[in-house]
mmCIF file of C-alpha atoms in Angstrom:
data_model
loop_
_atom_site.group_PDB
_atom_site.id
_atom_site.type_symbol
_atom_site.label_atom_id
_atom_site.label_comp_id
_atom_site.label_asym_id
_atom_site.label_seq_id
_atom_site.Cartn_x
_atom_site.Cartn_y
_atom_site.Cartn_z
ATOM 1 C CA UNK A 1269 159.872 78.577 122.185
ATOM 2 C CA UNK A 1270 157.154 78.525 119.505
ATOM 3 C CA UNK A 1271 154.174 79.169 121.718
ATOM 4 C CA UNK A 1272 156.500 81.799 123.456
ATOM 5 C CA UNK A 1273 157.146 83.766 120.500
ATOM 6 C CA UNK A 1274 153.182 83.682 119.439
ATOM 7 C CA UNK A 1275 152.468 84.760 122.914
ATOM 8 C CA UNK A 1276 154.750 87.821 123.074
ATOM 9 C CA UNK A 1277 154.134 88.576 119.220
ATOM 10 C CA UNK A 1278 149.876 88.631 120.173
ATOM 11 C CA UNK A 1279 150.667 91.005 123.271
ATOM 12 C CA UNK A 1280 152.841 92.889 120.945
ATOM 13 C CA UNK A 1281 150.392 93.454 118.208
ATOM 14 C CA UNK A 1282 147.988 93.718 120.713
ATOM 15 C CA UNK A 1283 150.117 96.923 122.511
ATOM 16 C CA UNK A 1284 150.529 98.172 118.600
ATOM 17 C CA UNK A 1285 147.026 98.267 117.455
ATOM 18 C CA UNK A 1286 145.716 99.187 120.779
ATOM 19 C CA UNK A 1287 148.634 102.354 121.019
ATOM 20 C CA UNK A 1288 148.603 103.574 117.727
ATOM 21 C CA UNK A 1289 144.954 103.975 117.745
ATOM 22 C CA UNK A 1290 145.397 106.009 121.267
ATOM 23 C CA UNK A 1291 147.858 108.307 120.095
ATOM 24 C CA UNK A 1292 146.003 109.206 116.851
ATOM 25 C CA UNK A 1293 142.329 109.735 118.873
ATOM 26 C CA UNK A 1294 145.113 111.644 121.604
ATOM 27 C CA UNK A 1295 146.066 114.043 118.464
ATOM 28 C CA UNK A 1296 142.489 114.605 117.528
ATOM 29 C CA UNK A 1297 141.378 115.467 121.252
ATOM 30 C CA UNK A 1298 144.240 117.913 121.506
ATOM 31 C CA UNK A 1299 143.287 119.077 118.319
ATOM 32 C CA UNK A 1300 140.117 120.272 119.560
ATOM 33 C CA UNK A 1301 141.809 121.921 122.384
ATOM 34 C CA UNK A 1302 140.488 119.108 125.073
ATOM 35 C CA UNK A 1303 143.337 117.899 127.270
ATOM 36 C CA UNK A 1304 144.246 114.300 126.991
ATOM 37 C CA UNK A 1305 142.224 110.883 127.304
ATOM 38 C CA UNK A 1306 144.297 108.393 128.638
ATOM 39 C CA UNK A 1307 147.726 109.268 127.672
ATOM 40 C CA UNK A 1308 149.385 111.719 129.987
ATOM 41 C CA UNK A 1309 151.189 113.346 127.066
ATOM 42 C CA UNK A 1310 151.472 116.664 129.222
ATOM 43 C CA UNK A 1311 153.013 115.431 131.753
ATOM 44 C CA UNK A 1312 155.756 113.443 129.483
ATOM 45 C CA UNK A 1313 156.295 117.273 127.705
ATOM 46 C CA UNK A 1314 157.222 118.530 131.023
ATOM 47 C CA UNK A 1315 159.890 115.573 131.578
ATOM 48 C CA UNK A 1316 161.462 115.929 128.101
ATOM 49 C CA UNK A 1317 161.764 119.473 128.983
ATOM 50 C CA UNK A 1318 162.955 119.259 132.265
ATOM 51 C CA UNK A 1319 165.313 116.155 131.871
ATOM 52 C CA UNK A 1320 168.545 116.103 129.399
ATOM 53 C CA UNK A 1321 170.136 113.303 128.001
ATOM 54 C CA UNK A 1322 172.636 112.823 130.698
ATOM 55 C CA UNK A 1323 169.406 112.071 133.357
ATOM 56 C CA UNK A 1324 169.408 108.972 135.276
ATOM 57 C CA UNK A 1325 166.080 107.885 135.194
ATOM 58 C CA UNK A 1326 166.558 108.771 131.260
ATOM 59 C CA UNK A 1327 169.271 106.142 131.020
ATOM 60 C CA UNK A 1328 167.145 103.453 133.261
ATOM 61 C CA UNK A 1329 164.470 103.944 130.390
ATOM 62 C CA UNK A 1330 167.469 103.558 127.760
ATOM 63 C CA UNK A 1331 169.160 100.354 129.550
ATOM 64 C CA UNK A 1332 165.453 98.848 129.783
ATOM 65 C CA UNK A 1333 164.958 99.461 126.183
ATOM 66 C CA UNK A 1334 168.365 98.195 124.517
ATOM 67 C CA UNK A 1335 167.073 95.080 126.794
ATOM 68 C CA UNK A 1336 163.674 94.554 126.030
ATOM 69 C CA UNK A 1337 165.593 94.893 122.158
ATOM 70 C CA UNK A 1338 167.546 91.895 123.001
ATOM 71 C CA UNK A 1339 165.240 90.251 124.191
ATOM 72 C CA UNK A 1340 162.735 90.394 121.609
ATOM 73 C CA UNK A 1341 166.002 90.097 118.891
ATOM 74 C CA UNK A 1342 166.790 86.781 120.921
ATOM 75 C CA UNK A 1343 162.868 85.519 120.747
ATOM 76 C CA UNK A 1344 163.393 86.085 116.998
ATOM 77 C CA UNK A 1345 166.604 84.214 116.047
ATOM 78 C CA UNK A 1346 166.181 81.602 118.738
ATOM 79 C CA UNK A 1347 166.279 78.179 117.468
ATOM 80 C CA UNK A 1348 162.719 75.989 116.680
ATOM 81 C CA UNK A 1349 162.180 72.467 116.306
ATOM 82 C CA UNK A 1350 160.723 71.544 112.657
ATOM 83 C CA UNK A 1351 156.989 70.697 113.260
ATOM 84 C CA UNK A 1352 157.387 68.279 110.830
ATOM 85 C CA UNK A 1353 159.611 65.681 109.314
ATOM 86 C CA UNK A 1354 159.971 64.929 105.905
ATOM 87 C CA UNK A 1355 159.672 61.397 105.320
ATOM 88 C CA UNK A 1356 161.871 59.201 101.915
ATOM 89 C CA UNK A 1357 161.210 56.081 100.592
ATOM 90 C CA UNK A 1358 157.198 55.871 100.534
ATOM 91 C CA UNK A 1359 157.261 55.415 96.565
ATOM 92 C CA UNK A 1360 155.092 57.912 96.178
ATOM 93 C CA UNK A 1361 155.354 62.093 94.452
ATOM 94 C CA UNK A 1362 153.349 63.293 97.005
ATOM 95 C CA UNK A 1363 155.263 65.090 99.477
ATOM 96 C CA UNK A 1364 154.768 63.411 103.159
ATOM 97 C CA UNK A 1365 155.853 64.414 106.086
ATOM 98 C CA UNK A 1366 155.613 62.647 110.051
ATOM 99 C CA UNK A 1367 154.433 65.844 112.595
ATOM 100 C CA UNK A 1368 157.716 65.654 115.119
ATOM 101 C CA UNK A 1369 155.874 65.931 118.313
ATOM 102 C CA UNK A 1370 153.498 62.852 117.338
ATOM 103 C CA UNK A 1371 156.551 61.080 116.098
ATOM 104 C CA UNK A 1372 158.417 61.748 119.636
ATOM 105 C CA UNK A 1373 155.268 60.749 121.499
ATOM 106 C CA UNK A 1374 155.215 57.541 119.370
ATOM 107 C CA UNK A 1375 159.055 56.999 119.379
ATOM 108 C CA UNK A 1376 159.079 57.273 123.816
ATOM 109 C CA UNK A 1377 155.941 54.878 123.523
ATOM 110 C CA UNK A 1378 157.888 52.455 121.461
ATOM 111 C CA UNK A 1379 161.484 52.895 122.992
ATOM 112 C CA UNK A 1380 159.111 52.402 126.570
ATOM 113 C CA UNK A 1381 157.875 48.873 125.545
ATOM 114 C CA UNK A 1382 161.963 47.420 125.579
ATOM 115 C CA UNK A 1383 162.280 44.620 127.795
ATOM 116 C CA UNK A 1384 164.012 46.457 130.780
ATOM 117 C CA UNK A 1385 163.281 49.920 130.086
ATOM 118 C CA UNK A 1386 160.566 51.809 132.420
ATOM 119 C CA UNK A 1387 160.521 55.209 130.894
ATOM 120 C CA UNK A 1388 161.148 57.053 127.399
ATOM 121 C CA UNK A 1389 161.620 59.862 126.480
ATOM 122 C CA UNK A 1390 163.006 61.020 122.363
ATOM 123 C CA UNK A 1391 163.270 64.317 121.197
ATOM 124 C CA UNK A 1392 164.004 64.701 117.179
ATOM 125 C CA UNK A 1393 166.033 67.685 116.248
ATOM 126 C CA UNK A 1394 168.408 68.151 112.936
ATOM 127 C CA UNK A 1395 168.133 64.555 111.973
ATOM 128 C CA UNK A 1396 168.709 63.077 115.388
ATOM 129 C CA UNK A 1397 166.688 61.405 117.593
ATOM 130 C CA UNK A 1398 167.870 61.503 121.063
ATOM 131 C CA UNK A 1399 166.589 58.499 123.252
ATOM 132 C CA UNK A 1400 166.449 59.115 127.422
ATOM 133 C CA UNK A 1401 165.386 55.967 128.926
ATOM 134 C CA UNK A 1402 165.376 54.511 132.657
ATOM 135 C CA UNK A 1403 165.378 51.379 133.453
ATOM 136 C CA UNK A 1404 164.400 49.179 136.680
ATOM 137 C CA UNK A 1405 167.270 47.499 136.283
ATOM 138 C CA UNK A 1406 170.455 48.034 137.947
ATOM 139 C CA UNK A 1407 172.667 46.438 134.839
ATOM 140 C CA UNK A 1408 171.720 48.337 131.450
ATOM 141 C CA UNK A 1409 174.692 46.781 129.563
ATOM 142 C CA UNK A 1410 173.220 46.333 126.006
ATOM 143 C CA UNK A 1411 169.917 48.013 126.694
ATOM 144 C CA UNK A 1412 171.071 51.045 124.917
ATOM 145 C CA UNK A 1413 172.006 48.664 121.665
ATOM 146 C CA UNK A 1414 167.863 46.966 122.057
ATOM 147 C CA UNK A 1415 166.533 50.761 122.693
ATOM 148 C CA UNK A 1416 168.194 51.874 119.196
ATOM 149 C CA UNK A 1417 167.362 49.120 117.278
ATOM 150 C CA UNK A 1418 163.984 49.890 118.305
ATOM 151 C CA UNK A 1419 163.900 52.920 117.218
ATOM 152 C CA UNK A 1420 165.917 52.283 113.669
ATOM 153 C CA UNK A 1421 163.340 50.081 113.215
ATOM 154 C CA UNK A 1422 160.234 51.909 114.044
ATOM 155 C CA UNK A 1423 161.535 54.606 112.105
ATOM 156 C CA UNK A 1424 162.250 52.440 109.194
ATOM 157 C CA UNK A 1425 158.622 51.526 109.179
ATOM 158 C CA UNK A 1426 157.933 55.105 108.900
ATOM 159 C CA UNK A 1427 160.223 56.111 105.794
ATOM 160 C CA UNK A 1428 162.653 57.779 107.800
ATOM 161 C CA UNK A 1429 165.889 55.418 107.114
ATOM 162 C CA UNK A 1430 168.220 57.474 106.712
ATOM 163 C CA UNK A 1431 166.327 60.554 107.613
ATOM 164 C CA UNK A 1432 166.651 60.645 111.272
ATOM 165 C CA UNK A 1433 169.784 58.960 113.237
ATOM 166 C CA UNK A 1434 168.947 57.470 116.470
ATOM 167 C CA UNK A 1435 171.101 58.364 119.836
ATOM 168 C CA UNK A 1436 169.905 55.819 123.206
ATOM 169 C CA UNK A 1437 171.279 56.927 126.294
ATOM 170 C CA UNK A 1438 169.399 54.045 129.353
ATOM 171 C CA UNK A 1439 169.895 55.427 132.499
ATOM 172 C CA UNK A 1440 170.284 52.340 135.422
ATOM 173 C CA UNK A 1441 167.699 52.166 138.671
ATOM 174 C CA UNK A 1442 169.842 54.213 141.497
ATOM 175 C CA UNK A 1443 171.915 51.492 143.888
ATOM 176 C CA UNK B 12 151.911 77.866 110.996
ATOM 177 C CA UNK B 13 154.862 78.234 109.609
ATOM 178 C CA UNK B 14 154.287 81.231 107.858
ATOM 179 C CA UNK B 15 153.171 82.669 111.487
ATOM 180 C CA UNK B 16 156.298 82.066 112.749
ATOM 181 C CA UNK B 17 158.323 82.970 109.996
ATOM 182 C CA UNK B 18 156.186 86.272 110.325
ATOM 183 C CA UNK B 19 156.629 86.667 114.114
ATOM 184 C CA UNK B 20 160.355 85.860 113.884
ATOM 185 C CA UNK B 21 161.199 88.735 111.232
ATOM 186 C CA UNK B 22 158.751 91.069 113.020
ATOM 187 C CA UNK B 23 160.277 90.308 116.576
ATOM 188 C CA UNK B 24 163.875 90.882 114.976
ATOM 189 C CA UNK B 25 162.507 94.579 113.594
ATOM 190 C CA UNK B 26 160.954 95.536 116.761
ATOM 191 C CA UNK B 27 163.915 94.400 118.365
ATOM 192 C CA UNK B 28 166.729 96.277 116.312
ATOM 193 C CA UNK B 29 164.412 99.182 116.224
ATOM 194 C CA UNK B 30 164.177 99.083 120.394
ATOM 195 C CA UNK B 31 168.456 98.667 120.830
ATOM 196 C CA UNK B 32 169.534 101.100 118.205
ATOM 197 C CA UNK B 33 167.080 103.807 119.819
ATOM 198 C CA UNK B 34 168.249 102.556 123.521
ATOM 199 C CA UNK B 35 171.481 102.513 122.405
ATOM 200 C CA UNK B 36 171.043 105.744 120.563
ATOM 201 C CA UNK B 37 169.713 107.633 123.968
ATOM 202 C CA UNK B 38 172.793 106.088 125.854
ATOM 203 C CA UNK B 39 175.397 107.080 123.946
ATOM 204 C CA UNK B 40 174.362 110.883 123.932
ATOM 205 C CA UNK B 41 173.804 110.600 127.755
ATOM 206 C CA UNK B 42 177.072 109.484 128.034
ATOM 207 C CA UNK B 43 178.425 112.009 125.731
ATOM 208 C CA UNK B 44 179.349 110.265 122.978
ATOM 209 C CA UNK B 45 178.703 112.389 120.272
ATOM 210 C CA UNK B 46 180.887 115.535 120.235
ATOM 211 C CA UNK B 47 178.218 117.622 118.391
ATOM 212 C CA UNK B 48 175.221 116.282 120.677
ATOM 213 C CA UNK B 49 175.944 117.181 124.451
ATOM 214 C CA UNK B 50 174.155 115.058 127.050
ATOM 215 C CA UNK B 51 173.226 118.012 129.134
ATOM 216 C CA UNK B 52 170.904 119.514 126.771
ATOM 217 C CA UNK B 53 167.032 118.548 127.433
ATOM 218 C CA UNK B 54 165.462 115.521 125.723
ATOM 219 C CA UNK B 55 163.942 117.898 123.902
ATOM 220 C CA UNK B 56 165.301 120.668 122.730
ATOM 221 C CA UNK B 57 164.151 124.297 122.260
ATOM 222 C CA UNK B 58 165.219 124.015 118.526
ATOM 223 C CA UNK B 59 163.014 120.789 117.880
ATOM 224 C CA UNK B 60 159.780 122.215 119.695
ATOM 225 C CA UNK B 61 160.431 125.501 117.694
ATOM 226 C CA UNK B 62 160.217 123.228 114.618
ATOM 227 C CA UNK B 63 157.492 121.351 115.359
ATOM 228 C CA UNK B 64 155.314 124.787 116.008
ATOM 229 C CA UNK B 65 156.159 125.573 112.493
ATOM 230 C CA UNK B 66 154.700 122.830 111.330
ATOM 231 C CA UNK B 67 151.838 121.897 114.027
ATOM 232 C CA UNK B 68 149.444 120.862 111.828
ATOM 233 C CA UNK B 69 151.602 119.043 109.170
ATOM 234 C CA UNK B 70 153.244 117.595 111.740
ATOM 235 C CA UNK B 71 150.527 116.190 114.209
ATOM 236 C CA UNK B 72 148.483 115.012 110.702
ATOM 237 C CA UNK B 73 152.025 113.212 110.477
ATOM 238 C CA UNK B 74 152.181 112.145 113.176
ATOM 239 C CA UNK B 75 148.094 110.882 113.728
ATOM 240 C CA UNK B 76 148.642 108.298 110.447
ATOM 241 C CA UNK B 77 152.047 107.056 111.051
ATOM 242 C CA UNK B 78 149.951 105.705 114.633
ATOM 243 C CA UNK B 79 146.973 104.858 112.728
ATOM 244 C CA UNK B 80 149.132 103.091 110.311
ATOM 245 C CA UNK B 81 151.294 101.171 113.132
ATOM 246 C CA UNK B 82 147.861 100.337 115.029
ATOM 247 C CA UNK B 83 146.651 98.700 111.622
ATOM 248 C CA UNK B 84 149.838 96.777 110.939
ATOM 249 C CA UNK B 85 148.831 95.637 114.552
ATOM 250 C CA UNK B 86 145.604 94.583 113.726
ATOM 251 C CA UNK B 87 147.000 92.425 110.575
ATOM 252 C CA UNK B 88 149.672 91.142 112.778
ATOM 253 C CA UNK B 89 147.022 89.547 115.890
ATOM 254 C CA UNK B 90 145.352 88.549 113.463
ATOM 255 C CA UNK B 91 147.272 86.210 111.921
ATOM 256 C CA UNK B 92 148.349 84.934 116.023
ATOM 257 C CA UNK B 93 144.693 84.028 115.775
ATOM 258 C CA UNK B 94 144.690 82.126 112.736
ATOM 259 C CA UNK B 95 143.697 78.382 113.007
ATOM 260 C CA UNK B 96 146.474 75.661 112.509
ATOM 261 C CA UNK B 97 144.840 74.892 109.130
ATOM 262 C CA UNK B 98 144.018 77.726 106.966
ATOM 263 C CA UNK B 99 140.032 78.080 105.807
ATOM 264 C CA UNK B 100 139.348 76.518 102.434
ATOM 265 C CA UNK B 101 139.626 78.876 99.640
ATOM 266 C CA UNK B 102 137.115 78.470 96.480
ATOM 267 C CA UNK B 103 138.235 77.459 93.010
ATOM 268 C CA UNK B 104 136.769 80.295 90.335
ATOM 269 C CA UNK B 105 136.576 78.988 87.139
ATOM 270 C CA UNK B 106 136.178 81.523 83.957
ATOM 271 C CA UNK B 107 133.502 78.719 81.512
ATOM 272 C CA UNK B 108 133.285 81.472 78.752
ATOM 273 C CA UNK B 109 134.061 85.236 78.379
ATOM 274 C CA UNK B 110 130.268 85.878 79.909
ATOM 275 C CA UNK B 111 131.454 84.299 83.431
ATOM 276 C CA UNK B 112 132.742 82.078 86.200
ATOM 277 C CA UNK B 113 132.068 79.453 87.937
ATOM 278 C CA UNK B 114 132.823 79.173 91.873
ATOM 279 C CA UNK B 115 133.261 75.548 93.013
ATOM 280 C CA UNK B 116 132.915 75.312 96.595
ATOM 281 C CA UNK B 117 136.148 73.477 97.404
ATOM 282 C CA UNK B 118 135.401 72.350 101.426
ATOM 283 C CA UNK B 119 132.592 70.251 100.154
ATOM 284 C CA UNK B 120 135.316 68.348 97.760
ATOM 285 C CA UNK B 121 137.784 68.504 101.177
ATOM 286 C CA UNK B 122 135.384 67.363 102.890
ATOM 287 C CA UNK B 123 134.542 64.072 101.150
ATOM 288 C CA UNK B 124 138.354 63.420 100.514
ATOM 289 C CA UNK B 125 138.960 63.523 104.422
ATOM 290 C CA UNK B 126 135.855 61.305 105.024
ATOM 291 C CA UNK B 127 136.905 58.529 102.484
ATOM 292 C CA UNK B 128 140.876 58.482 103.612
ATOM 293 C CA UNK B 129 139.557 58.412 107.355
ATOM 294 C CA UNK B 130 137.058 55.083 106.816
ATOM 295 C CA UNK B 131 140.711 53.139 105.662
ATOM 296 C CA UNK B 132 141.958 50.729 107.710
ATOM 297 C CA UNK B 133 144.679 52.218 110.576
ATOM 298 C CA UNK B 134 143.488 55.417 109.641
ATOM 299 C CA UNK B 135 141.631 57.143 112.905
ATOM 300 C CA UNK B 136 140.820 60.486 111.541
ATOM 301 C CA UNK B 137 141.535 62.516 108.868
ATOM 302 C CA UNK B 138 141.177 66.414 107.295
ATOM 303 C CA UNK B 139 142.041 68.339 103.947
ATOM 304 C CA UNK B 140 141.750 71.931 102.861
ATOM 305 C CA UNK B 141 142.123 73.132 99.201
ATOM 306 C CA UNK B 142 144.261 76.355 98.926
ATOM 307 C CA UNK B 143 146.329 78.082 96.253
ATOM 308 C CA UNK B 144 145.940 79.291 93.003
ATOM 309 C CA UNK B 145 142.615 77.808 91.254
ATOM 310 C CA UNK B 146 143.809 76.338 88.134
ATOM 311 C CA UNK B 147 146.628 74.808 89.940
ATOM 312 C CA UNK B 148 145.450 74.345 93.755
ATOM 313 C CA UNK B 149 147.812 72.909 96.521
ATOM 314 C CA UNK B 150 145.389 70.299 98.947
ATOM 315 C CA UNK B 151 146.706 69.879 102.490
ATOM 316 C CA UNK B 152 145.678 66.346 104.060
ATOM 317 C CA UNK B 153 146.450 66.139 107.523
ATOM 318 C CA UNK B 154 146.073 61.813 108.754
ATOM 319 C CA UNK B 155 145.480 60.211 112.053
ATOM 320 C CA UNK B 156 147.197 57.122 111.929
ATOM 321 C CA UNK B 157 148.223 54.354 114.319
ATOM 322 C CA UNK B 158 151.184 54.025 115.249
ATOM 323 C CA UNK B 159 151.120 50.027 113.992
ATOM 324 C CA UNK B 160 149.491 51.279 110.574
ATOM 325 C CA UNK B 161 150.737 50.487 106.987
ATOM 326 C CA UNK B 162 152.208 53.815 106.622
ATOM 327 C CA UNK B 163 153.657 52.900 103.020
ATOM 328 C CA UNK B 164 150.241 51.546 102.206
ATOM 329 C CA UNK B 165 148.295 54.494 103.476
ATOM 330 C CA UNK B 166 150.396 56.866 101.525
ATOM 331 C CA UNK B 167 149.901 54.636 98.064
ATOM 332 C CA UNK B 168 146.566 54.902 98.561
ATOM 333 C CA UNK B 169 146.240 58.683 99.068
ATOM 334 C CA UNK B 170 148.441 59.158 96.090
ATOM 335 C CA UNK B 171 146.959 56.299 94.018
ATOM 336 C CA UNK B 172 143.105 56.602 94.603
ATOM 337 C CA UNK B 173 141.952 59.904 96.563
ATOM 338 C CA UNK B 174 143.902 62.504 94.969
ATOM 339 C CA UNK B 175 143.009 61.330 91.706
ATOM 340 C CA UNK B 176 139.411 60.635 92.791
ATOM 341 C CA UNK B 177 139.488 64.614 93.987
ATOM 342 C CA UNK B 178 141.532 66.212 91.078
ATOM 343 C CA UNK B 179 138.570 64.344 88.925
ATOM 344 C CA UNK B 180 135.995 66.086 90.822
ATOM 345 C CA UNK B 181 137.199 69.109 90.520
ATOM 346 C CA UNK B 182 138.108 68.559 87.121
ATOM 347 C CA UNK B 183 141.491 69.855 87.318
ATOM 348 C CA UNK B 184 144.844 68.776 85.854
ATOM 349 C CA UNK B 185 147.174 69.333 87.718
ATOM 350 C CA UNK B 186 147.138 69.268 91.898
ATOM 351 C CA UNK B 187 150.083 69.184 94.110
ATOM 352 C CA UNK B 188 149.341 67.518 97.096
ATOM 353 C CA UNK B 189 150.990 67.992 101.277
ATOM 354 C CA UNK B 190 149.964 64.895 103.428
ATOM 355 C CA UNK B 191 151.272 65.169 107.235
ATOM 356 C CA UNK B 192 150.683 62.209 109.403
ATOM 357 C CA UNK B 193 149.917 62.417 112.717
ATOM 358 C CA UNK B 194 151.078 59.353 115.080
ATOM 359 C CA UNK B 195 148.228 58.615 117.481
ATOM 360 C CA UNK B 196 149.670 56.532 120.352
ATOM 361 C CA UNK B 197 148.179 53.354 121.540
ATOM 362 C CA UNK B 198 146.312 54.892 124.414
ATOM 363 C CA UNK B 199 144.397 56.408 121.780
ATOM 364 C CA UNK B 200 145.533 60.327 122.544
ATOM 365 C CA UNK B 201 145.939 63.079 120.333
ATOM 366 C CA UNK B 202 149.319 64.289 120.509
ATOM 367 C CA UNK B 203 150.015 67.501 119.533
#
């Protein structure tokens, strides 16, 4: 969602800087009585004229807008993953912090090397770290137990005791 | 980073209030909401082009900043899409008497801080950047470490040798210090 927002916010300020220079140079041209450079502003005179309020390709441009406003309103608001997490227990004043996509990656290679689990996967969000493993086996009982101690431990290793609470789902190998 | 997405989340918001009230604005006259603004009048009304011919060239200078003034906010706002995940060093001025200053160049003192924490053992790479306010300067120290690495140890040392090792270089007294560690995985990749 990150790399979404920056995308949309570059073509946005992009559009911005790129339009509001275009409408100023489009004032100057018309200014010294020219007709228009790229902007078609006669012709969108003529349809403000010619069209009232009540229009339907008016309201199209409306609807598109009010969604285009949600959408952007949604982009802003929606929810981010911390890039980092703050770790406890180091002993030291400094404040240090684990990036959360390198301690995922670590945490899946980690949860991965269980006896019995094939695959790993652990996303950390709001102090949890949820654990999706598979396993080759067709009888996981207690695998999800191993998978979290694992993790408690790795994390422990890491100063994050406490910080970051560790849920292990092992799926079993299909019958 | 952060503060880009802080940024593009407040801006986004803005743009996107600003984009529903006026769609919603435009729909509820063409609907007729609004006893005193009928929906069968034209978009633009005789009244409003009569006003803007009384003012043409007020209005157009208006109208030619407010766009020069969005295209610059624009321009500060790509720029700071574009802006590296660590920000640039920033030189510490230092005022020796009342005839003048002193710059110290700060990357060289990054620099040598990054080297020194990246030659430790479990350490596999390492960089710092010196930013803030120059009397009291904030140093960011980003660490490549293995995943089997002392973390506790590597920490104790940053706190225990470099950063006082740097804040003596630079001959400051005071410098608050941001260490992020980056997990490299056994296969040696750079996860980002």
């Amino acid at each position: 969602m990150r790399i979404t927002g920056r995308i949309i916010s570059a073509l946005l300020a992009m559009a911005l800087a790129v339009g509001g220079v275009l409408v100023a140079l489009e004032v100057l041209v018309a200014r010294l009585g020219r007709h228009y450079l790229v902007l078609d502003h006669p012709r969108w005179d003529h349809y403000v004229r010619a069209n009232t309020w009540a229009a339907p390709s008016f309201r199209w441009l409306m609807v598109l807008m009010v969604i285009g406003g949600v959408v952007l309103v949604a982009l802003g608001l929606a929810h981010r993953r911390p890039l980092q997490v703050e770790t406890v227990g180091m002993g030291t004043p400094t404040r240090i912090a684990i990036q959360r996509s390198s301690l995922e990656s670590a945490l899946g290679d980690d949860a991965g090397r269980v006896d019995g689990v094939s695959e790993a996967r652990v996303r950390v969000d709001k102090g949890i770290a949820k654990v999706s493993a598979r396993s080759n086996r067709r009888d996981v009982g207690g695998l999800d137990r191993a998978v979290t101690q694992r993790v408690e431990q790795r994390l422990a290793d890491w100063g994050l005791a406490g910080r970051v609470q560790v849920r292990a789902r092992v799926t079993a190998r299909e019958k | 980073m952060a503060t880009t997405t802080r940024i593009n989340r407040t801006v986004l918001c803005l743009l996107g209030l600003l984009l529903i009230a006026g769609g919603g604005f435009g729909l509820s006259r063409g609907f007729d909401s609004f006893a005193a603004l009928p929906a069968d009048e034209p978009i633009l009304s005789d009244t409003t082009r009569a006003w803007v011919a009384h003012h043409h060239g007020a209005f157009w200078a208006a109208v030619a900043v407010a766009a020069l003034l969005i295209a610059l906010l624009g321009v500060v706002w790509l720029r700071q899409q574009l802006r590296g995940a660590l920000p640039a060093n920033q030189d510490l001025a230092r005022h020796a008497d009342e005839s003048g200053s002193t710059r110290v160049r700060s990357g060289d003192a990054a620099s040598a801080l990054a080297d020194e924490i990246s030659n430790w053992p479990g350490v596999q790479d390492a960089s710092a950047r010196l930013l803030g306010d120059p009397d009291r300067p904030t140093v960011l120290v980003r660490v490549g470490v293995a995943a089997d690495a002392d973390f506790a140890d590597i920490c104790r040392r940053v706190d225990a040798e470099a950063l006082p090792e740097l804040r003596q270089c630079l001959e400051l007294e005071q410098l608050d210090a941001d260490l992020e560690l980056r997990i490299r995985t056994r296969e040696g990749r750079a996860v980002r």
